[in-house]
XYZ file of C-alpha atoms in Angstrom:
657
model
C -104.771 -322.367 -24.926
C -104.389 -326.145 -26.284
C -107.350 -328.235 -27.168
C -108.197 -331.888 -27.764
C -108.913 -332.777 -31.260
C -111.834 -334.960 -31.544
C -110.847 -338.632 -32.861
C -111.354 -339.225 -36.630
C -114.603 -340.975 -37.109
C -113.889 -344.841 -38.575
C -114.520 -345.574 -42.352
C -117.507 -347.568 -42.959
C -116.214 -350.720 -44.383
C -118.004 -351.522 -47.911
C -120.336 -354.517 -47.880
C -118.766 -357.562 -49.693
C -119.712 -358.143 -53.416
C -121.798 -361.260 -54.153
C -122.622 -362.924 -57.257
C -125.518 -361.495 -58.692
C -126.720 -364.971 -60.472
C -126.647 -366.614 -56.888
C -128.324 -364.022 -55.172
C -131.290 -364.020 -57.340
C -134.484 -365.003 -55.683
C -136.687 -367.668 -57.168
C -139.771 -366.445 -59.025
C -143.046 -365.969 -57.119
C -145.930 -368.338 -57.260
C -149.461 -368.335 -56.434
C -148.997 -371.484 -54.307
C -146.195 -370.055 -52.520
C -146.973 -366.567 -50.681
C -144.644 -364.206 -49.424
C -143.863 -365.373 -45.716
C -144.639 -362.403 -43.265
C -141.724 -360.624 -41.975
C -140.572 -361.740 -38.435
C -141.297 -359.781 -35.210
C -139.098 -357.081 -34.292
C -136.719 -358.278 -31.163
C -134.716 -356.389 -29.301
C -131.187 -357.483 -28.044
C -130.920 -358.480 -24.364
C -129.877 -355.546 -22.107
C -125.762 -356.419 -22.242
C -125.846 -355.516 -18.330
C -128.477 -357.851 -17.287
C -129.193 -360.304 -19.712
C -132.700 -359.606 -19.821
C -134.767 -358.502 -22.577
C -136.946 -355.488 -22.310
C -140.385 -355.601 -21.865
C -142.826 -355.014 -25.259
C -144.181 -351.760 -25.562
C -147.323 -350.925 -23.337
C -150.057 -350.611 -25.988
C -149.159 -354.127 -27.244
C -150.085 -355.624 -23.887
C -153.708 -353.989 -23.690
C -156.529 -354.551 -26.060
C -158.035 -351.161 -27.935
C -160.672 -350.924 -25.332
C -158.560 -351.271 -22.607
C -156.250 -348.574 -24.158
C -159.113 -346.412 -24.470
C -160.096 -346.916 -20.996
C -156.780 -346.073 -19.795
C -156.598 -342.890 -21.955
C -160.222 -341.464 -20.743
C -158.999 -342.326 -16.886
C -155.866 -340.403 -17.266
C -157.894 -337.567 -18.878
C -160.745 -337.483 -16.048
C -157.721 -337.391 -13.324
C -156.086 -334.581 -14.996
C -159.544 -332.916 -15.167
C -159.967 -333.570 -11.722
C -156.575 -332.254 -10.543
C -157.042 -329.284 -12.594
C -160.552 -328.739 -11.058
C -159.082 -329.207 -7.461
C -156.304 -326.603 -8.292
C -158.265 -324.184 -9.471
C -160.796 -324.183 -6.508
C -158.023 -324.321 -3.744
C -156.305 -321.332 -5.511
C -159.395 -319.445 -5.398
C -159.920 -320.098 -2.197
C -156.410 -318.977 -1.105
C -157.123 -315.837 -2.953
C -160.329 -315.074 -0.718
C -158.504 -316.058 2.268
C -155.864 -313.649 1.492
C -158.048 -310.574 2.331
C -159.004 -311.972 5.459
C -157.394 -311.563 8.968
C -154.796 -314.118 9.761
C -155.984 -316.805 12.224
C -156.358 -315.501 15.813
C -154.585 -318.738 17.296
C -153.072 -321.709 15.591
C -154.512 -323.868 18.262
C -158.162 -322.473 18.468
C -159.348 -325.150 20.584
C -156.332 -324.681 22.795
C -155.885 -328.341 23.271
C -151.808 -327.696 23.006
C -151.572 -327.228 26.759
C -153.799 -330.127 27.450
C -152.300 -332.551 25.152
C -148.502 -331.306 26.916
C -149.858 -332.088 30.169
C -150.884 -335.821 29.198
C -147.569 -336.521 27.369
C -145.473 -335.102 29.974
C -147.343 -337.613 32.975
C -147.089 -340.476 30.235
C -143.337 -339.702 29.943
C -143.048 -339.554 33.851
C -144.685 -343.401 33.877
C -141.978 -345.127 31.480
C -143.190 -348.629 32.822
C -146.536 -348.008 31.581
C -145.595 -346.788 28.271
C -143.284 -349.752 28.058
C -146.065 -352.132 28.755
C -148.404 -350.175 26.169
C -145.982 -350.720 23.397
C -145.336 -354.155 24.039
C -149.015 -354.883 24.029
C -149.331 -352.936 20.951
C -146.059 -355.097 19.252
C -148.231 -358.492 20.544
C -151.278 -357.282 18.916
C -149.286 -356.747 15.637
C -147.908 -359.922 15.930
C -151.184 -361.637 16.261
C -152.321 -359.652 13.272
C -149.364 -360.714 11.005
C -149.665 -364.342 12.015
C -153.656 -364.178 11.024
C -152.793 -362.634 7.853
C -150.239 -365.381 7.032
C -152.711 -368.022 7.958
C -155.336 -366.582 6.117
C -152.737 -366.209 2.566
C -152.420 -370.142 3.672
C -155.989 -370.666 2.922
C -157.055 -370.975 6.343
C -160.477 -369.271 7.923
C -159.246 -367.039 10.850
C -161.422 -364.539 12.762
C -160.071 -361.036 12.849
C -158.115 -359.757 15.516
C -160.052 -356.787 15.713
C -163.187 -355.712 14.466
C -164.898 -352.119 14.164
C -167.288 -350.689 17.087
C -170.897 -351.424 16.746
C -172.673 -348.780 14.826
C -169.084 -347.786 12.911
C -170.262 -347.498 9.146
C -166.753 -346.676 7.653
C -165.897 -350.123 6.888
C -169.290 -351.652 5.941
C -168.106 -352.363 1.984
C -167.837 -356.053 2.141
C -164.092 -355.670 0.609
C -162.880 -354.397 3.746
C -163.468 -358.157 5.079
C -163.003 -360.277 1.707
C -159.886 -358.518 0.402
C -156.725 -359.551 2.296
C -154.910 -356.305 1.446
C -158.048 -354.108 2.772
C -158.827 -356.378 5.489
C -155.028 -355.936 6.715
C -155.159 -352.275 6.117
C -158.640 -351.872 8.365
C -157.292 -354.157 10.987
C -153.680 -352.360 11.309
C -155.768 -348.991 11.668
C -158.075 -350.307 13.985
C -155.108 -351.485 16.319
C -153.170 -348.652 16.317
C -156.001 -345.959 16.829
C -157.660 -348.073 19.504
C -154.292 -348.168 21.151
C -153.690 -344.722 20.959
C -157.005 -343.446 22.325
C -156.805 -346.040 24.935
C -153.147 -344.889 26.124
C -154.560 -341.331 26.486
C -157.699 -342.667 27.994
C -156.009 -344.618 31.166
C -153.280 -341.837 31.801
C -153.913 -340.960 35.577
C -152.711 -338.155 37.747
C -154.310 -335.422 35.029
C -157.056 -333.206 35.675
C -160.511 -335.027 34.280
C -161.190 -332.023 32.264
C -157.789 -331.864 30.734
C -157.845 -335.557 29.872
C -161.036 -335.226 28.440
C -160.058 -332.888 26.106
C -157.047 -334.560 24.648
C -159.066 -337.932 24.615
C -161.761 -335.849 22.339
C -158.708 -334.264 19.971
C -157.171 -337.723 19.948
C -160.246 -339.069 18.608
C -160.521 -336.514 16.327
C -157.220 -337.060 14.866
C -157.678 -340.635 14.686
C -160.855 -340.492 12.972
C -159.180 -338.237 10.377
C -156.440 -340.537 9.354
C -159.049 -343.628 8.825
C -157.753 -345.545 5.444
C -161.379 -344.820 4.486
C -160.927 -341.255 3.838
C -158.315 -341.680 1.451
C -159.090 -342.594 -2.411
C -156.209 -344.978 -2.834
C -157.405 -347.152 0.349
C -160.998 -346.791 0.248
C -162.196 -349.990 -1.865
C -165.507 -348.476 -2.626
C -164.130 -345.317 -3.954
C -161.446 -346.992 -6.013
C -164.291 -349.309 -7.465
C -166.272 -346.742 -8.177
C -163.322 -344.736 -10.084
C -162.797 -347.575 -12.224
C -166.525 -348.254 -13.107
C -167.023 -344.834 -14.121
C -163.497 -344.406 -15.657
C -162.703 -341.574 -13.312
C -165.649 -339.520 -13.662
C -166.486 -340.106 -10.203
C -163.325 -338.499 -9.143
C -164.406 -335.321 -11.553
C -167.668 -335.050 -10.235
C -166.001 -335.449 -6.539
C -163.816 -332.523 -7.304
C -166.633 -330.596 -8.604
C -168.460 -331.224 -5.447
C -165.384 -329.998 -3.755
C -164.835 -326.776 -5.831
C -168.917 -325.952 -5.072
C -168.489 -326.525 -1.377
C -165.456 -324.145 -1.193
C -167.456 -321.465 -3.340
C -170.494 -321.914 -0.972
C -168.052 -321.410 2.073
C -166.512 -318.176 0.940
C -163.289 -319.761 0.600
C -163.708 -322.295 3.832
C -164.689 -325.970 3.183
C -168.401 -326.256 3.931
C -169.479 -329.848 3.406
C -172.886 -330.323 1.815
C -174.779 -332.843 3.791
C -178.053 -332.467 1.614
C -179.430 -331.090 -1.706
C -180.279 -327.958 -0.276
C -182.111 -326.754 -3.530
C -184.770 -329.221 -3.027
C -186.055 -327.604 -0.063
C -187.972 -324.232 0.647
C -189.380 -322.959 3.844
C -193.022 -322.468 3.605
C -193.284 -324.804 0.333
C -192.392 -328.260 1.299
C -191.071 -327.614 4.916
C -192.760 -325.368 7.554
C -195.923 -325.773 6.029
C -198.228 -326.015 8.936
C -200.924 -323.080 8.494
C -201.098 -320.374 10.915
C -200.356 -316.691 11.211
C -197.762 -314.383 12.574
C -199.664 -312.791 15.493
C -197.259 -310.549 17.098
C -193.277 -309.351 16.523
C -190.595 -307.671 18.285
C -187.005 -307.212 17.936
C -186.062 -310.804 18.600
C -188.936 -313.099 17.638
C -192.294 -313.654 15.976
C -195.059 -314.960 17.603
C -196.825 -317.723 15.389
C -200.361 -319.044 16.099
C -201.243 -322.451 14.177
C -204.882 -323.088 12.708
C -206.747 -325.424 15.066
C -207.762 -328.706 13.291
C -210.492 -329.514 15.876
C -213.899 -327.800 16.862
C -213.166 -327.406 20.124
C -209.751 -326.935 22.053
C -208.204 -326.978 25.458
C -208.779 -323.622 27.148
C -204.962 -323.043 28.358
C -202.936 -322.517 25.252
C -199.581 -323.974 24.711
C -196.442 -321.920 23.805
C -193.441 -323.719 22.571
C -189.896 -322.115 22.689
C -187.184 -323.513 20.513
C -183.640 -323.350 20.439
C -182.577 -319.765 18.811
C -179.380 -321.656 17.563
C -181.480 -323.402 14.755
C -185.029 -322.437 13.236
C -188.514 -324.001 14.851
C -189.458 -325.599 11.946
C -187.640 -328.930 13.120
C -191.390 -328.859 15.021
C -192.832 -328.852 11.203
C -190.599 -330.653 8.871
C -193.238 -332.640 6.966
C -197.034 -333.353 7.630
C -196.464 -336.912 8.963
C -193.639 -335.844 11.554
C -194.718 -332.595 12.592
C -195.465 -332.081 16.291
C -197.108 -328.531 15.343
C -199.740 -330.574 13.767
C -199.873 -333.435 15.948
C -200.371 -331.315 18.757
C -203.155 -329.235 17.053
C -205.029 -332.494 16.215
C -205.023 -333.388 19.714
C -206.923 -330.348 20.492
C -204.433 -327.784 21.836
C -203.868 -324.176 20.421
C -200.446 -323.917 19.855
C -197.927 -321.166 19.499
C -194.271 -321.042 18.501
C -191.495 -318.423 18.892
C -189.610 -317.945 16.011
C -186.412 -316.601 16.703
C -184.748 -313.636 14.547
C -181.528 -314.481 12.816
C -179.603 -311.739 14.645
C -177.247 -309.153 12.727
C -174.674 -306.827 13.928
C -177.386 -304.352 15.140
C -178.531 -307.107 17.608
C -174.943 -307.756 18.700
C -175.820 -306.211 22.255
C -178.921 -308.161 22.599
C -178.546 -310.092 26.531
C -179.780 -312.917 27.925
C -181.938 -311.038 29.976
C -183.262 -309.339 26.908
C -184.296 -312.880 25.332
C -185.883 -313.805 28.891
C -187.865 -310.289 28.789
C -188.547 -309.834 25.343
C -189.110 -313.548 24.718
C -190.368 -315.459 27.668
C -192.110 -312.442 29.430
C -193.430 -310.837 26.127
C -194.369 -313.824 24.398
C -196.551 -315.300 26.984
C -198.300 -311.820 27.724
C -199.303 -311.693 24.003
C -200.450 -315.215 24.048
C -202.836 -314.866 27.165
C -204.168 -311.788 25.425
C -204.637 -313.550 22.153
C -206.834 -316.152 23.928
C -208.428 -314.317 26.692
C -206.743 -316.573 29.586
C -204.603 -315.682 32.522
C -202.103 -318.705 32.109
C -200.382 -320.644 29.799
C -198.271 -324.091 29.318
C -195.012 -323.971 28.074
C -192.345 -325.987 26.152
C -188.446 -325.457 26.176
C -186.464 -327.278 23.653
C -182.725 -327.241 24.270
C -181.405 -324.029 24.688
C -185.000 -322.718 24.602
C -185.365 -324.727 27.909
C -182.608 -323.313 29.815
C -184.074 -319.664 28.851
C -187.316 -321.221 30.154
C -186.101 -322.540 33.310
C -184.397 -318.906 34.220
C -187.499 -317.278 33.600
C -189.284 -319.633 35.732
C -187.158 -318.906 38.260
C -187.101 -315.295 37.982
C -191.219 -315.488 38.003
C -191.035 -317.408 41.051
C -188.880 -314.786 42.971
C -191.498 -312.420 42.162
C -194.369 -314.309 42.667
C -195.604 -314.247 38.951
C -197.838 -317.141 38.257
C -198.556 -316.927 34.599
C -196.972 -320.318 33.420
C -199.326 -323.048 34.409
C -196.772 -325.930 33.417
C -193.291 -326.326 31.379
C -192.222 -329.179 29.545
C -188.537 -329.500 28.819
C -187.027 -331.166 25.599
C -183.502 -332.329 25.957
C -183.078 -329.038 28.036
C -180.340 -328.728 30.778
C -180.265 -326.682 33.732
C -177.262 -328.193 35.607
C -173.994 -328.332 33.385
C -172.177 -330.605 35.286
C -172.197 -333.362 33.198
C -173.065 -331.468 29.909
C -171.025 -333.505 27.592
C -168.538 -333.097 25.014
C -169.708 -329.111 24.441
C -167.955 -328.665 27.849
C -164.490 -329.051 26.208
C -165.231 -325.890 24.109
C -166.103 -323.657 27.120
C -162.650 -322.898 28.954
C -161.519 -319.116 29.500
C -159.028 -319.391 26.726
C -161.614 -320.788 23.910
C -164.191 -318.018 25.344
C -161.624 -315.108 24.387
C -160.645 -316.749 21.119
C -164.813 -316.820 20.255
C -165.010 -313.347 21.478
C -162.343 -312.045 19.340
C -164.139 -313.824 16.641
C -167.421 -312.329 17.129
C -165.657 -309.059 17.239
C -164.177 -309.568 13.911
C -167.499 -310.734 12.449
C -169.380 -307.499 13.697
C -170.817 -308.477 17.113
C -172.102 -311.980 16.383
C -171.017 -315.481 15.943
C -171.196 -316.675 12.315
C -173.518 -319.528 11.915
C -170.845 -321.704 10.268
C -168.913 -321.487 13.387
C -171.807 -323.205 15.384
C -172.205 -325.822 12.713
C -168.598 -326.904 12.766
C -168.500 -327.203 16.093
C -171.793 -329.639 16.551
C -170.376 -331.682 13.595
C -167.132 -332.002 15.269
C -169.092 -333.682 18.164
C -169.976 -336.525 15.577
C -167.075 -336.237 13.070
C -167.519 -339.652 11.486
C -171.344 -339.016 10.791
C -171.454 -335.624 10.068
C -167.888 -334.655 8.568
C -166.066 -337.827 7.210
C -168.891 -339.985 5.659
C -170.113 -336.919 3.381
C -166.304 -336.351 2.576
C -166.087 -339.586 1.280
C -169.431 -339.768 -0.323
C -169.310 -336.197 -1.926
C -165.504 -335.931 -2.774
C -164.021 -339.713 -3.211
C -166.980 -341.143 -4.840
C -168.474 -338.072 -6.465
C -172.068 -338.435 -5.362
C -174.444 -335.836 -5.023
C -176.026 -335.616 -1.521
C -179.379 -336.797 -1.114
C -182.455 -334.561 -0.395
C -183.094 -335.015 3.510
C -185.170 -332.405 5.452
C -183.338 -333.030 8.601
C -180.287 -332.175 7.237
C -181.543 -329.238 5.357
C -182.806 -327.985 8.444
C -179.615 -328.615 10.407
C -177.664 -326.796 7.618
C -179.789 -323.632 8.244
C -178.163 -322.506 11.189
C -178.389 -318.948 12.762
C -176.281 -316.507 14.218
C -175.474 -315.785 17.740
C -175.381 -312.012 19.408
C -172.163 -311.444 21.178
C -173.522 -310.434 24.496
C -176.253 -313.298 24.634
C -173.499 -316.179 23.477
C -170.904 -315.422 25.800
C -173.119 -315.174 29.108
C -174.818 -318.385 28.135
C -171.274 -320.331 27.672
C -169.892 -318.303 30.700
C -172.578 -318.929 32.974
C -174.129 -322.274 32.052
C -171.125 -324.312 30.666
C -168.354 -322.619 32.496
C -169.631 -321.565 35.751
C -172.789 -323.451 35.837
C -174.254 -320.815 37.993
C -178.057 -321.762 37.626
C -177.792 -325.190 39.260
C -175.343 -323.614 42.176
C -178.017 -321.045 42.993
C -175.285 -318.212 41.972
C -176.872 -316.592 39.047
C -178.447 -313.421 39.172
C -180.356 -311.876 36.444
C -183.191 -309.323 35.947
C -182.497 -307.986 39.650
C -183.208 -311.611 41.208
C -181.017 -314.543 42.446
C -182.560 -317.370 40.742
C -183.204 -320.663 42.693
C -184.977 -323.307 40.696
C -186.419 -325.043 44.045
C -188.600 -322.079 44.387
C -190.633 -323.316 40.861
C -193.446 -325.094 42.077
C -195.432 -325.829 38.851
C -195.717 -329.276 37.467
C -192.732 -329.959 35.165
C -192.386 -332.813 32.644
C -189.036 -333.545 31.625
C -188.136 -335.278 28.331
C -184.512 -336.773 27.824
C -182.684 -339.135 25.158
C -180.758 -342.056 25.761
C -178.386 -341.275 22.835
C -178.272 -337.447 23.382
C -174.591 -336.241 22.820
C -175.657 -332.585 23.044
C -177.894 -333.027 26.246
C -176.762 -336.066 27.767
C -179.641 -337.986 29.874
C -177.705 -337.696 32.854
C -177.122 -334.078 32.840
C -181.154 -333.825 32.048
C -181.864 -335.967 35.228
C -179.587 -333.742 37.126
C -181.471 -330.552 35.980
C -184.645 -331.981 36.976
C -183.967 -332.651 40.344
C -183.356 -328.929 40.984
C -187.334 -328.077 40.639
C -189.232 -327.685 43.830
C -192.507 -328.823 42.176
C -193.927 -332.243 40.855
C -191.472 -333.442 38.048
C -192.363 -336.160 35.532
C -189.026 -337.597 33.850
C -189.107 -339.864 30.975
C -186.478 -341.241 28.680
C -186.605 -341.710 25.117
C -184.633 -344.195 22.266
C -182.254 -342.325 19.935
C -180.821 -338.887 20.166
C -180.989 -334.966 20.358
C -183.379 -334.685 17.338
C -185.002 -338.240 16.703
C -185.519 -338.671 20.276
C -187.740 -335.474 20.295
C -189.259 -335.696 16.654
C -190.607 -339.140 16.740
C -194.219 -339.239 16.066
C -196.650 -341.936 16.997
C -197.376 -343.326 13.184
C -193.725 -343.842 12.819
C -193.737 -346.865 14.897
C -190.007 -346.123 15.679
C -187.771 -346.341 19.172
C -189.126 -346.709 22.310
C -189.447 -344.688 25.629
C -188.850 -345.391 29.389
C -191.101 -344.444 32.139
C -190.960 -344.678 35.814
C -193.328 -342.196 37.645
C -191.690 -342.631 40.933
C -189.712 -340.076 42.220
C -186.000 -341.235 42.651
C -183.074 -339.873 44.328
C -180.525 -341.322 41.672
C -180.873 -342.014 37.959
C -179.587 -345.749 38.660
C -182.719 -345.938 40.850
C -184.899 -344.629 38.093
C -183.494 -346.787 35.372
C -183.890 -350.144 37.611
C -187.505 -349.028 38.093
C -188.635 -347.794 34.604
C -190.593 -349.642 32.042
C -189.784 -349.932 28.514
C -192.648 -348.989 26.038
C -192.539 -349.392 22.017
C -192.623 -346.392 19.775
C -193.477 -342.621 20.445
C -193.468 -340.657 23.770
C -195.976 -338.172 22.521
C -199.170 -339.911 23.511
C -197.923 -340.239 27.285
C -196.764 -336.547 27.006
C -200.092 -335.437 25.607
C -202.116 -337.178 28.396
C -200.024 -335.012 30.882
C -200.340 -331.959 29.025
C -204.086 -332.260 28.526
C -204.541 -332.942 32.247
C -203.167 -329.431 32.979
C -204.846 -327.731 30.159
C -208.321 -326.944 31.495
C -211.695 -327.376 30.065
C -212.508 -327.566 26.238
C -213.436 -324.358 24.438
C -214.211 -323.478 21.202
C -211.197 -323.305 18.619
C -209.256 -320.351 18.034
C -209.218 -318.844 14.659
C -205.511 -316.795 14.680
C -206.928 -314.296 12.251
C -209.927 -313.600 14.832
C -208.127 -312.704 17.975
C -207.298 -309.691 19.687
C -203.974 -309.463 17.988
C -204.002 -308.327 14.415
C -202.239 -311.033 12.323
C -198.985 -309.498 10.376
C -198.323 -312.113 7.873
C -198.778 -315.995 7.151
C -196.790 -318.817 8.791
C -194.271 -319.686 8.963
C -193.278 -315.872 8.818
C -190.342 -313.815 7.415
C -187.877 -314.161 10.654
C -187.654 -317.810 9.590
C -186.546 -317.152 6.136
C -183.387 -315.039 6.783
C -180.302 -317.019 5.543
C -176.957 -316.666 7.683
C -174.763 -315.469 4.883
C -172.361 -312.231 5.119
C -174.676 -310.126 3.089
C -177.663 -310.860 5.169
C -175.748 -309.640 8.372
C -174.925 -306.320 7.345
């Protein structure tokens, strides 16, 4: 086989000889130093004629070079930390069962229905697209005028209360301002398009609205490092250290969540139950499978004869009523001369998976009220039900009314629902497909709903406040979560027994059986109109868990005298608002009104806490004054000091065994 020979290399030409006498340089003198060598230059690119850029390191000062090197090293550290955390999480997840469904909230069928309806209305879709294009034209014109030096008003602004774009650069920097307005135009357009579709079942449309909002919130430019001016500024100022800290926070949250991201909302290490939260003094005077009964020490020499028993929600722990001495409802009530008892619910494990709603009524309301009456030597007790604890108390009242049991003298409800027809966004999580999925999840967990599942659901209702704000602060900016007792309590979730939780979701949220008079429990068909005792109903104007419209509907179901009032703020701050804080406001209308609109029209606004108003109502129904009751000297033998042991049980997998 022939091969081509390499061409011979050309011979180097010898340099021409020169006359040495002519080439000899003149002698050096002190007065004529050697000139510096000329700077190195490179020939222009023969193809373009453009000289190449000088070396990068000659453009920066030594300090700037060091800054770039440090930033690069920190970015590399951050990347390695994130990769390691993700790999570790993947290994943990590998041993777990596959996801029950790729669409756990079953939004796909609803989304398909809405999109099909939109496709059947091409004229509406064309108008919407034309409107979006017109708005973008306005934005581009506005940006051009601003670039020319004009003062122009923004085309679109964030909604009131939207904190994502509070940083000044979102308005002052033209690039970030354009990015913000472009996002707001697109997200508002998409959310409005879904909200305005007609011919779709309202519940189906609301489901799509909710998840469209979740999607558009997730894609906010504030949630990404390269499009968040505050995060970029922090990264530059710290030479990348903020990104390293953020990835360390990310890794720690993955570790804490057992391979699933559990975003830290506060510094959990700063709080300890019984030491700096839940510190009101008292005793555990009774205990059964599902609760410990706490009696708190009196702070007055005399107390009202009829004691007060509070049923908090079993989804959370009781110490929302006793976070700090200055905002403790328990301490305030004892200072007003009430004997205060609180049910501290168990954090159930798989051994309690079969506990039913009826068990919670019998072992909870019936048993606890009997023990309180025994301890105080009385035949009546006043009660409070908070949130789901109020729903349980309502069921017990209807059951007692059916049996002629008159042990409960009055009932107060904090943010509690009896009629779930307008129960807010939580209704979106209670269709039959979702309930079957959650039942499978509880079966895999051993017969209970893991606490993180409930936490994720509640956080999703306020994603920007409870998810994305912490995502940005913790991971993009590398900040440590601040100590906050309320968020510590919020993170201290409890598990849900399967039988109890499914009954609650199906019979209340899904079927609204109590309000319809269709609920039978403990052998009795329940009718709230037979409940004739005095009832006080508190609602909150901004409550997203128990909307005030829903609470008002429930108040109308009782057959006796009902006092309805509305507080400012939301599900927690609307309830936990001590007089000394001088915060928010409340509205009172003591007239009986058939509609919420009529009640609102006649309601008077008062500044500050509603506690004193309720305290007067409660005192008028609490009997004569008697000597203060010492929990250690009652008929029930104290078992341990408050806050008891049930409240200390954490919701991790080891505790659920």
